Coordinates of C-alpha atoms in Angstrom, one line a residue:
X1 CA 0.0 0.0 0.0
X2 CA 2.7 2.1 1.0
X3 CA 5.8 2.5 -1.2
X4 CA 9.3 2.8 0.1
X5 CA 11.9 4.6 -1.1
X6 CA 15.4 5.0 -1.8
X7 CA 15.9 8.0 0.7
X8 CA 13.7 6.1 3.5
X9 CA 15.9 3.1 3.0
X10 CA 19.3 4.6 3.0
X11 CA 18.4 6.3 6.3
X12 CA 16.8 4.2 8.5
X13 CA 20.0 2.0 7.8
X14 CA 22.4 4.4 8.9
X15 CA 20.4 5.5 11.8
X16 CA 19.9 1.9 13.2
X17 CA 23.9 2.0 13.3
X18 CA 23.9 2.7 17.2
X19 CA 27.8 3.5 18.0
X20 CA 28.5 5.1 13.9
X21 CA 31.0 8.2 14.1
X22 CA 28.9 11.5 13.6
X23 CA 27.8 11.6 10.0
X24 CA 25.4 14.4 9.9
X25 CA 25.4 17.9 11.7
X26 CA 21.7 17.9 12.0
X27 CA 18.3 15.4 11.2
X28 CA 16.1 16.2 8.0
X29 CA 14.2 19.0 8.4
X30 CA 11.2 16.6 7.8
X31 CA 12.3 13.9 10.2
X32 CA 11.9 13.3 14.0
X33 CA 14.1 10.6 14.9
X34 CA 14.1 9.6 18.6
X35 CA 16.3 6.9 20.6
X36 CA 14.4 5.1 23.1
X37 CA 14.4 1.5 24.5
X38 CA 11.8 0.0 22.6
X39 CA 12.5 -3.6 23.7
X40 CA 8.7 -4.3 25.1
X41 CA 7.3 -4.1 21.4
X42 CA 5.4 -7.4 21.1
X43 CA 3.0 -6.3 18.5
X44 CA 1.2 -3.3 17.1
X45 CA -2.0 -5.1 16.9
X46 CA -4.8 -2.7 18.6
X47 CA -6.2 -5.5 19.8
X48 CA -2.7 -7.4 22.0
X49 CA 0.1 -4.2 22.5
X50 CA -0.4 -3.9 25.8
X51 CA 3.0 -1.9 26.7
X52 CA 4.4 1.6 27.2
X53 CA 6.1 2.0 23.5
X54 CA 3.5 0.8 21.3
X55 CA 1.0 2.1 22.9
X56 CA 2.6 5.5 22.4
X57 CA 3.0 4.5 18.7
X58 CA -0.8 3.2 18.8
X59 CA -1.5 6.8 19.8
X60 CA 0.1 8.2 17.4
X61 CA -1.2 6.5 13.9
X62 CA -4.7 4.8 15.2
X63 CA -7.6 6.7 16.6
X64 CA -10.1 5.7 19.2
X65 CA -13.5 6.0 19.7
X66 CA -13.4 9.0 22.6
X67 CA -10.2 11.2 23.6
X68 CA -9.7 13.4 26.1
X69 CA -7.1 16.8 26.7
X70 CA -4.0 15.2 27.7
X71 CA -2.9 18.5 29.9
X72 CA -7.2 18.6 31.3
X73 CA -7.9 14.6 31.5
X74 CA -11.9 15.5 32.9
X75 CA -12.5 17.3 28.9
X76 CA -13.6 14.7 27.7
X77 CA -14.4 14.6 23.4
X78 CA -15.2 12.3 20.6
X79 CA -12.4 11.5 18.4
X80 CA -14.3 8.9 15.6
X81 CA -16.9 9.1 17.8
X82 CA -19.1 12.1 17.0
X83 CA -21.9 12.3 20.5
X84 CA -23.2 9.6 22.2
X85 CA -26.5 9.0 24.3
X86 CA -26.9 7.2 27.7
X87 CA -30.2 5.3 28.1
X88 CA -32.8 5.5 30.7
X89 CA -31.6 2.6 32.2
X90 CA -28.2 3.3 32.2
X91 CA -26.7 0.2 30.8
X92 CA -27.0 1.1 26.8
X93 CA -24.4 4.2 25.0
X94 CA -25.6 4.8 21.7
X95 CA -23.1 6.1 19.2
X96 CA -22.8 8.2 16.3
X97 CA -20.0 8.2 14.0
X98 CA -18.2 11.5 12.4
X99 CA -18.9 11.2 8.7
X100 CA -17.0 12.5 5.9
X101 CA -13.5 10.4 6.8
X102 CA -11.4 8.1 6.0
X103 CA -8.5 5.5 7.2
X104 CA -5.0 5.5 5.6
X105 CA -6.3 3.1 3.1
X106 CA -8.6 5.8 1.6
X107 CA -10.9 3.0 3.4
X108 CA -14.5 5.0 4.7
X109 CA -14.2 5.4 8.6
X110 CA -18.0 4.1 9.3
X111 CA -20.1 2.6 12.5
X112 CA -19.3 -1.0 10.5
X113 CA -15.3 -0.5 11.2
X114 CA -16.3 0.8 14.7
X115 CA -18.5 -2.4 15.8
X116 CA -15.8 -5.0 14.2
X117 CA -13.0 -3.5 16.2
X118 CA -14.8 -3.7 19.6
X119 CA -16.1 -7.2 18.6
X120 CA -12.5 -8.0 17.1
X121 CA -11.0 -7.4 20.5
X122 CA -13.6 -9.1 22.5
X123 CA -13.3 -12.2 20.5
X124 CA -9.4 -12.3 20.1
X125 CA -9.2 -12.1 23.7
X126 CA -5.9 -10.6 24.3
X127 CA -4.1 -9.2 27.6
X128 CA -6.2 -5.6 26.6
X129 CA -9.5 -7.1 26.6
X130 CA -10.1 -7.5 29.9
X131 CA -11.1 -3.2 29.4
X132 CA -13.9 -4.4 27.0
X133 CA -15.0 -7.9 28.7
X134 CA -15.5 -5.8 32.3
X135 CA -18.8 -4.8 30.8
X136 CA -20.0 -8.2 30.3
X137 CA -19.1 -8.9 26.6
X138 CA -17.9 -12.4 25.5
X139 CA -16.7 -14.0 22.5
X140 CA -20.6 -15.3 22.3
X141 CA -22.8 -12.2 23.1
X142 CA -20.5 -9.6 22.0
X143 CA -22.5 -9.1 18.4
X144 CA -25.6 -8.9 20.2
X145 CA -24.1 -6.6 22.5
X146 CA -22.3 -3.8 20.4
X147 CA -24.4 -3.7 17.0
X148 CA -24.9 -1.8 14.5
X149 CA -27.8 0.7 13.8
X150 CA -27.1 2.7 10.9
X151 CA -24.3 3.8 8.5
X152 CA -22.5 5.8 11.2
X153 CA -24.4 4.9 14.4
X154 CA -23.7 1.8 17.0
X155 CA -25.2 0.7 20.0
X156 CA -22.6 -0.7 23.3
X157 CA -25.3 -2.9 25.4
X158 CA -23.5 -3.6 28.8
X159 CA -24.8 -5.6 31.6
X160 CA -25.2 -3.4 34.4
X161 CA -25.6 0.3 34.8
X162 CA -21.6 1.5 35.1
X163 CA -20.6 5.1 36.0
X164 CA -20.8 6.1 32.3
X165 CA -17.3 8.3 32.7
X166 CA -15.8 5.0 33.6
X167 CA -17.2 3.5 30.2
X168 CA -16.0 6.9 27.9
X169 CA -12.7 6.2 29.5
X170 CA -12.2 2.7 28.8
X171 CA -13.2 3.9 24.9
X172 CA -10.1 5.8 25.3
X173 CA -7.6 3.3 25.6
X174 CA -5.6 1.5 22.9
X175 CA -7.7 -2.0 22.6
X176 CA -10.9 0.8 21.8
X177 CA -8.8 1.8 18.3
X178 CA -11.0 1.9 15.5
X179 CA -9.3 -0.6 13.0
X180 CA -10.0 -0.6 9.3
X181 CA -12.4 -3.4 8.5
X182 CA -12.2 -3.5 5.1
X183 CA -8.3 -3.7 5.3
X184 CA -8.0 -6.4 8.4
X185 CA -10.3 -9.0 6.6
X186 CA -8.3 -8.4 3.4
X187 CA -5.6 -9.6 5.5
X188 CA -7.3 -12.5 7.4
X189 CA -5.8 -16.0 6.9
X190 CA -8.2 -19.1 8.6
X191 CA -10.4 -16.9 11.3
X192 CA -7.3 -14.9 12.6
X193 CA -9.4 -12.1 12.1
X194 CA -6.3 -10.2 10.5
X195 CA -4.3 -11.2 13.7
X196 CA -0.5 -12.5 11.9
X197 CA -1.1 -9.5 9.7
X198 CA -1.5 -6.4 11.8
X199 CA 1.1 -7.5 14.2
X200 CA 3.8 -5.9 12.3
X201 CA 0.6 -4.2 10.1
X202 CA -1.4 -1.1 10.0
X203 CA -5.2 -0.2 9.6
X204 CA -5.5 3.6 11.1
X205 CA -6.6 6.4 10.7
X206 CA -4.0 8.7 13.1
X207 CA -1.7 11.4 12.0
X208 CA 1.1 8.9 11.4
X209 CA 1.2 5.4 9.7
X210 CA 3.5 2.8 10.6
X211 CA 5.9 2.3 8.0
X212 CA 7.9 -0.8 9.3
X213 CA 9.4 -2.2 12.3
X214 CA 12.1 -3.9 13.1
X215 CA 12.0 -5.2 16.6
X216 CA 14.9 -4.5 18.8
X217 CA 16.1 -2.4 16.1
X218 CA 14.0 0.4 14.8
X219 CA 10.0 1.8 14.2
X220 CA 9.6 3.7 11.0
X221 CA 6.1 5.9 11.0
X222 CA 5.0 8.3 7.9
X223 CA 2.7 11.1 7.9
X224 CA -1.0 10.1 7.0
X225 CA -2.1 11.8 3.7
X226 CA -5.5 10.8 4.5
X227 CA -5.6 12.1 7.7
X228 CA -8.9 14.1 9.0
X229 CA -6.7 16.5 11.1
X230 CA -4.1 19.3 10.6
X231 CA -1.5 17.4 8.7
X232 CA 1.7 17.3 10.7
X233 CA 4.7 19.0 9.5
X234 CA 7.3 16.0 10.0
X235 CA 6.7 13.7 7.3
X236 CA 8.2 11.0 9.4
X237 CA 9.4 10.0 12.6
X238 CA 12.1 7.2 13.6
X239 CA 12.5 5.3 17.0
X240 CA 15.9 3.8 16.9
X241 CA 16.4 1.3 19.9
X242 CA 19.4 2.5 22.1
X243 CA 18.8 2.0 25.7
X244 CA 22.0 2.8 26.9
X245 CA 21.7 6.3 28.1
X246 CA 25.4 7.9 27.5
X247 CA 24.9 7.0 24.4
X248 CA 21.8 8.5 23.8
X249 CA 23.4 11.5 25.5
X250 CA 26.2 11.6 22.6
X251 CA 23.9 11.1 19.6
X252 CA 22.1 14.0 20.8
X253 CA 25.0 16.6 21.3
X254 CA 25.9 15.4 17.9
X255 CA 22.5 15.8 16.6
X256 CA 22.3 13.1 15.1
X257 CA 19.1 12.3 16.9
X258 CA 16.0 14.5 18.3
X259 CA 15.2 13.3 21.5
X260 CA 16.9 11.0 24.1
X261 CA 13.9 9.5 25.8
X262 CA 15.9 7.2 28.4
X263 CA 18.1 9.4 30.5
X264 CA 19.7 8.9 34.0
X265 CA 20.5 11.6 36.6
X266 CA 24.2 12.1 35.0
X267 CA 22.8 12.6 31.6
X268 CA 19.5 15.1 32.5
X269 CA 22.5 17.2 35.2
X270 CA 25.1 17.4 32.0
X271 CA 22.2 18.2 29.5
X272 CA 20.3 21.3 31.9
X273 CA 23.5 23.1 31.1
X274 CA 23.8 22.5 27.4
X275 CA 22.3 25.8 25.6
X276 CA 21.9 23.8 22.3
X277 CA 19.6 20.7 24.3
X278 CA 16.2 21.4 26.3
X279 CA 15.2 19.0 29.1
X280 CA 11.6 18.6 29.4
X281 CA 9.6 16.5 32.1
X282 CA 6.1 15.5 32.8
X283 CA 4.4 13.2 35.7
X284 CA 3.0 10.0 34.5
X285 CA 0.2 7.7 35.9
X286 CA 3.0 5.0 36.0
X287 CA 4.1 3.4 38.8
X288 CA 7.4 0.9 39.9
X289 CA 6.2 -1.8 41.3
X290 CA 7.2 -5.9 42.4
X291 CA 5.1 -8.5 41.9
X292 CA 5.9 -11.3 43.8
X293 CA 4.6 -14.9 42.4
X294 CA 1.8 -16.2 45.1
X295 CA 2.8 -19.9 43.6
X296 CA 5.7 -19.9 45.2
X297 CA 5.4 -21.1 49.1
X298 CA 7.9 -18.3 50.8
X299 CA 6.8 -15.6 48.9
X300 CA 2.8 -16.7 49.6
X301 CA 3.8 -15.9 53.2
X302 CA 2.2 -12.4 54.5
X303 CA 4.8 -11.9 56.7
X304 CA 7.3 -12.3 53.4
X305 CA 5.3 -9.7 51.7
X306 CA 5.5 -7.2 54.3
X307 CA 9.1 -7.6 55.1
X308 CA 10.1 -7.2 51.6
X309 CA 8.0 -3.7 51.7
X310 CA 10.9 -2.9 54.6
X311 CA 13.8 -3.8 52.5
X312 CA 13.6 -0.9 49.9
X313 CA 15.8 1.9 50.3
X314 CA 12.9 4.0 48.4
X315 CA 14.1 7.7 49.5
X316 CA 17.8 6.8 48.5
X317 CA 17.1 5.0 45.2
X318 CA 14.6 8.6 44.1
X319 CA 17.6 10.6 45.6
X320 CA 20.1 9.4 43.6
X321 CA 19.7 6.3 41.5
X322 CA 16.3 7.8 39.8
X323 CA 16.8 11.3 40.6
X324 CA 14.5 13.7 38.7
X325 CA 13.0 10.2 37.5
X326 CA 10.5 9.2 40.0
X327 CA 8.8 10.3 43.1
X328 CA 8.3 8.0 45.9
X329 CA 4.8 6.7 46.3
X330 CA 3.4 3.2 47.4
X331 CA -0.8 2.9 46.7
X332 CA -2.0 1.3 43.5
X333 CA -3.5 4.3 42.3
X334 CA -1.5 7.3 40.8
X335 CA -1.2 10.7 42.0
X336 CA -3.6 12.6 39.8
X337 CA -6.5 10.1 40.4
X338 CA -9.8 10.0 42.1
X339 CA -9.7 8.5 45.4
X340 CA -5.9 8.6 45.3
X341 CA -3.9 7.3 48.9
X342 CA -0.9 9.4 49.1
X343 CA 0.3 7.8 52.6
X344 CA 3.6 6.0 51.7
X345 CA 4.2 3.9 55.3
X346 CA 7.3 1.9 54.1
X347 CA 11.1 2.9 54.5
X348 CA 13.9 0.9 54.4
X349 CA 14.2 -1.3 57.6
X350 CA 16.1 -4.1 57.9
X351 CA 15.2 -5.4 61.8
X352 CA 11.9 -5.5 61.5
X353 CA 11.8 -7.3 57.9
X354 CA 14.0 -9.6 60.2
X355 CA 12.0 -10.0 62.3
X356 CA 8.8 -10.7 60.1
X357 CA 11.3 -13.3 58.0
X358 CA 11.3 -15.1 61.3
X359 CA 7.6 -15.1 62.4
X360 CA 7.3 -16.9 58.5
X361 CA 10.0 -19.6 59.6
X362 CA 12.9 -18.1 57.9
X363 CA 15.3 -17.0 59.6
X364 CA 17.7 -16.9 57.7
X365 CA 16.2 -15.4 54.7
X366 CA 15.7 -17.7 51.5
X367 CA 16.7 -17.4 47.8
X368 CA 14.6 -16.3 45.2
X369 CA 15.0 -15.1 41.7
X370 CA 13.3 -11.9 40.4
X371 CA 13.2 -11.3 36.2
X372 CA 14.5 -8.0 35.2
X373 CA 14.2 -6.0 32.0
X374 CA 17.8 -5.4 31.2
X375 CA 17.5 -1.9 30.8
X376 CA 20.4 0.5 33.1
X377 CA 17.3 1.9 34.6
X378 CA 15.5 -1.5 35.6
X379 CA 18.9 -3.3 35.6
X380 CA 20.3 -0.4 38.4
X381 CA 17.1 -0.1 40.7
X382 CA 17.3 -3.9 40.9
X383 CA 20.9 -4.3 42.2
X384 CA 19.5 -1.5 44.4
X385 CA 17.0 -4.0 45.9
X386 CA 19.1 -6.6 45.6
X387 CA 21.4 -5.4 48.1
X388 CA 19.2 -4.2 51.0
X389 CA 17.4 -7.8 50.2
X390 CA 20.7 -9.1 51.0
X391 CA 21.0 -7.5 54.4
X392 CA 18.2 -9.7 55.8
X393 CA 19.6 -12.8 54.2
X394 CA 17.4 -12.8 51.4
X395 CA 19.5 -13.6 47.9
X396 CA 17.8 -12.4 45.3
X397 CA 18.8 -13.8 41.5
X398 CA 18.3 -11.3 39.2
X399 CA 17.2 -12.7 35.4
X400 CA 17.8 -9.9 33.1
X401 CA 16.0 -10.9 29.7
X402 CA 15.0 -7.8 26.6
X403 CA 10.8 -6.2 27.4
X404 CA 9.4 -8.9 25.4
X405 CA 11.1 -11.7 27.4
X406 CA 10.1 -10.6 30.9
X407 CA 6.8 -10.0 29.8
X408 CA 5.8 -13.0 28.3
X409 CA 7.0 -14.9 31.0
X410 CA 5.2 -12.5 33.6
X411 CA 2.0 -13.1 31.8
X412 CA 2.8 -16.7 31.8
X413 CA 3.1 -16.3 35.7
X414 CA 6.1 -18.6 35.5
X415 CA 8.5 -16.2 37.8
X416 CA 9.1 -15.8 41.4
X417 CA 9.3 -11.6 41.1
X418 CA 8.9 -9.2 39.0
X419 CA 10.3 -5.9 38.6
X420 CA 8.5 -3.5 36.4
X421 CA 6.3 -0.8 35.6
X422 CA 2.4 -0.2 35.3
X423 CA 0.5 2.4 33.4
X424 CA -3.3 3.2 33.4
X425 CA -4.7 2.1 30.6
X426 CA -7.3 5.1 31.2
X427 CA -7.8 7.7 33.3
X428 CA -10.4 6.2 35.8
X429 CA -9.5 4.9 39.3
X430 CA -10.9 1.5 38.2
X431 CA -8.2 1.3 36.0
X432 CA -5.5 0.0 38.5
X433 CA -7.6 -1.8 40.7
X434 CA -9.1 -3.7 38.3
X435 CA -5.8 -5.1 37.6
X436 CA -4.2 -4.4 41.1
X437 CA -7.2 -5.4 43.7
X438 CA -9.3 -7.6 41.2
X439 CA -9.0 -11.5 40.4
X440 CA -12.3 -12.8 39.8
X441 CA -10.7 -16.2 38.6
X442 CA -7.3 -17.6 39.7
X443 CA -7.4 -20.4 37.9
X444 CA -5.0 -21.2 35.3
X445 CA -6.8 -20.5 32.2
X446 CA -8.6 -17.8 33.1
X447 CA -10.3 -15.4 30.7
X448 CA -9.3 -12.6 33.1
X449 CA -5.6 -12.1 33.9
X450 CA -5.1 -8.6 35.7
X451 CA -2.1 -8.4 37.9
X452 CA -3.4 -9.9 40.7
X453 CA -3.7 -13.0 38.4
X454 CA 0.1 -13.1 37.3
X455 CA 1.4 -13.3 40.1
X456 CA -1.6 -15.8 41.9
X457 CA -3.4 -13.8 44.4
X458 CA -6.7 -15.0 45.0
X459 CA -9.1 -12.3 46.6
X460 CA -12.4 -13.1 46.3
X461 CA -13.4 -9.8 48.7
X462 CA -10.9 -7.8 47.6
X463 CA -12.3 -8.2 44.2
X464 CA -16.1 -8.1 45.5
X465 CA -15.5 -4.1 47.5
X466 CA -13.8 -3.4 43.6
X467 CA -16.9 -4.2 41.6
X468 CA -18.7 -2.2 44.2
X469 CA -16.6 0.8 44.0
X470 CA -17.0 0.5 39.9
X471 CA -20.6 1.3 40.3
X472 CA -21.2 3.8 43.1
X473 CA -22.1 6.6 41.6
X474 CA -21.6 9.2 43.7
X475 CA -18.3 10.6 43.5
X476 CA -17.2 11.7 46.7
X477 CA -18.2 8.2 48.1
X478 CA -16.6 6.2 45.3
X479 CA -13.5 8.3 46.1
X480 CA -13.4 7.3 50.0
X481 CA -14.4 3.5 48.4
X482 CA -10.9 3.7 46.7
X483 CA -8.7 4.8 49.5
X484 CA -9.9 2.2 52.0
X485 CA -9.3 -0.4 49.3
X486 CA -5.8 1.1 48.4
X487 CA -4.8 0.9 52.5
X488 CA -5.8 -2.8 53.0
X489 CA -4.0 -3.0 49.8
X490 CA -1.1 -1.7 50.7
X491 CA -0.9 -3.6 54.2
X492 CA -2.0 -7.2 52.6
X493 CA -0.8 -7.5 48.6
X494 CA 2.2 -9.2 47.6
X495 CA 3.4 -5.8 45.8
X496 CA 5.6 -4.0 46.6
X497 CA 4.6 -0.2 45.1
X498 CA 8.0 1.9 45.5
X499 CA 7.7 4.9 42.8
X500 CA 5.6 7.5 40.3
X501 CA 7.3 7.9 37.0
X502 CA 8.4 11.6 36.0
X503 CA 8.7 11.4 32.3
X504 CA 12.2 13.0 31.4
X505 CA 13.4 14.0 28.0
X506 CA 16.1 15.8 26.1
X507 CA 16.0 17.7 22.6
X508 CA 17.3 19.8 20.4
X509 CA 16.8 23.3 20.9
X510 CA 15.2 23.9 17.4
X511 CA 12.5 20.9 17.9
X512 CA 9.2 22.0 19.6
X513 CA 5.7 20.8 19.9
X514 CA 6.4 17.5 21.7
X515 CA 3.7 17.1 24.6
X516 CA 4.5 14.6 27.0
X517 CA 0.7 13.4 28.6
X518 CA -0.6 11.3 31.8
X519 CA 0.1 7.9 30.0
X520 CA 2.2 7.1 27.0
X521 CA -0.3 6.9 24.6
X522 CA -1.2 10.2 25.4
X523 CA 2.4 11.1 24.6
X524 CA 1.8 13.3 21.1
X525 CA 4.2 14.5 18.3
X526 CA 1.5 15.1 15.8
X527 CA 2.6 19.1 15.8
X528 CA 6.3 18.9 16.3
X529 CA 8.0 21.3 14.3
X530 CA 11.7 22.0 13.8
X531 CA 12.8 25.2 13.9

């Protein structure tokens, strides 16, 4: 569909050349090239990405049903949605679909391509889906459920009467994308619904298409000719895959690159005084966290759990090792939220996680392993851990494996701990408790797996005062709902919650127009511009 050319080719191979000598004094004018850790790519399927880099690539080149302002979250707006109605009853949103546009393709943008893509997800059933199936949809009600009325008009029939922001919301996030029908089914091979196609495919409609990626290696995206918006002004933009942060330091002073997006406290100091760089941050809803595997018989001791909430150094490790990165902060839901608990009652003591090892019968601590990403910031905060772990007696193995190794082990629930990060997948304080404080089946194959399913923590009560908090409607009350839940939480869970994320990033002074939002899909370089 799309063509590539000569110019394309020859530069995306000399970019993807990480440690090259300088060979140009500045990008194309008409080029946004970033360097990033993009490791955690596992597809760019709508339906499965389920991770921080493609879902700020998903951002950027699909478009889903409702947005919001990224710097007013509460503005809520239609993107292909036009309005929508709430019934009497509360349980039924009809739709109405903008007219007059169009995907990539040239393909029409209808209510048809909006139904298929909410019925797609449901019935794929990846890690994302659980933000569709919440509302009672299956694989064998789901066309009954969302249908179509009209050209450009749907119905979304849920089961009970849910807080209708919470449903706009969950329309927001990447699973929601509107996917080109016409396109996907073009694509299908033996009822994959498109599936071994649009994981390395595209069928949007954003500002940006995806051009090609490579993974590990680089993420090509072209401007949209077909797009319904202002048309940006870079006619592409390049993620090359460098985690290592001096070196996304160098690239930058040399200008051969944009942005650095993975910077430590060494590189962010040294760049603040460079008058040709400007260092921008931005709080995110995402939060550092360890989950520790419930299958495995120390760590399913409480008194396990709480000790290794006393054997982070957390003030230290946001002092120095993530300085300017994080902000300490140990409830489930983000600052920024509704209901939010800001109480962080954990600091680094090593007696009393002695003493709480030896009410579980250890004693002398235990070994367990913990699977890292192997990226210096993941990689650093774990030897962090690892070392005040050690002080009680507990060795902890660290597994470093790439994004996409972790994960899919992690989903597979086949570790003792993980290290990691969370994002909301939209901007409503069910959000992290439905994946935090919710685990309405442990078994095995469940069709749910939030995180309280990787790592095996069954709460049948926890996950009964969550569905009730879902559906209070009065605010104030479903605020005070969500702080009682986050404190029992916090006391009881086999997480450990250590730290907010500050987004950090460095760029040339001529680049502008880069706005860094609450999550990473919200991240937006539509109207970059280069000086």
């Amino acid at each position: 569909m799309f063509h590539k050319t000569k110019w394309l080719a020859a530069t995306v191979a000399s970019f993807t050349a990480v440690a090259a000598p300088a060979a140009w004094a500045e990008t194309p004018a008409d080029t946004l090239i970033m360097a990033w850790s993009i490791d955690d790519v596992i597809s760019l399927d709508p339906a499965e990405l389920f991770e921080f880099t493609a879902g700020e690539i998903a951002g950027n080149s699909y478009e889903t049903l409702i947005g919001y302002d990224p710097m007013n979250v509460s503005d809520i707006s239609g993107k292909v949605a036009e309005s929508w109605e709430v019934s009497e009853d509360g349980k039924t949103l009809s739709f109405k679909i903008k007219e007059g546009r169009t995907f990539a393709s040239g393909n029409p943008i209808t209510a048809a391509d909006a139904v298929y893509s909410l019925t797609r997800a449901v019935k794929m059933d990846m890690s994302p889906a659980f933000i569709l199936t919440q509302f009672g949809f299956t694989a064998d009600n789901v066309d009954q459920m969302i249908r179509q009325t009209g050209d450009y008009t749907f119905e979304f029939e849920m089961d009970q009467a849910y807080a209708p922001t919470l449903v706009l919301y969950c329309l927001t996030a990447n699973v929601a994308s509107v996917v080109d029908m016409k396109l996907v089914q073009e694509n299908e091979v033996d009822g994959d619904f498109g599936y071994n196609w649009l994981k390395t495919g595209y069928a949007g409609s954003g500002p940006f298409t995806i051009r090609e990626w490579r993974a590990n290696e680089v993420v090509v995206m072209e401007r949209n000719p077909n797009y319904s918006g202002d048309a940006p002004e870079m006619a592409r933009v390049i993620y090359r895959h460098i985690p290592e942060p001096a070196t996304q330091r160098i690239l930058l002073e040399q200008g051969d690159i944009d942005i650095a997006r993975d910077l430590g406290p060494d590189e962010i100091t040294a760049m603040s005084s460079n008058p040709d760089l400007v260092v921008e941050d931005g709080v995110k809803g995402s939060i550092y966290y360890m989950g520790l595997n419930q299958k495995n018989e120390n760590l399913a001791k409480p008194e396990v759990a709480e000790a290794m909430k006393w054997l982070v150094d957390y003030e230290t490790i946001a002092d120095t090792l993530m300085k300017g990165r994080v902000t300490v902060h140990q409830a489930f839901l983000p600052k920024g939220f509704l209901g939010v608990l800001e109480e962080n009652p954990y600091s680094l003591n090593v007696e009393k996680a002695k003493e709480l090892l030896a009410e579980a019968g250890l004693p002398d601590g235990f070994t367990v392993t913990m699977d890292t990403r192997n990226t210096p910031e993941i990689t650093s905060l774990a030897e962090a851990i690892q070392g005040t772990m050690a002080q009680a007696g507990i060795t902890l193995e660290l597994i470093p494996g790439d994004g996409g190794q972790t994960l899919t082990k992690y989903r597979a629930r086949s570790h003792d701990i993980y290290i990691g990060q969370w994002g909301p997948d939209y901007q409503d304080p069910h959000t992290n408790a439905d994946t935090f404080a919710r685990n309405p089946d442990n078994s095995d194959d469940a069709a749910s797996k939030p995180l309280a399913w990787r790592n095996a923590w069954d709460i049948p009560e926890m996950t009964a005062k969550a569905d009730a908090a879902v559906l209070e409607g009065d605010a104030d009350k479903r605020a005070e709902m969500y702080i009682e839940l986050q404190k029992e939480h916090q006391a009881v869970s086999p997480f450990v919650i250590m730290f907010q994320e500050i987004e950090v990033m460095a760029h040339r002074k001529n680049v502008s127009g880069f706005v860094i939002g609450p999550s990473f899909q919200d991240n937006s370089f539509a109207n970059v511009t280069k000086d």
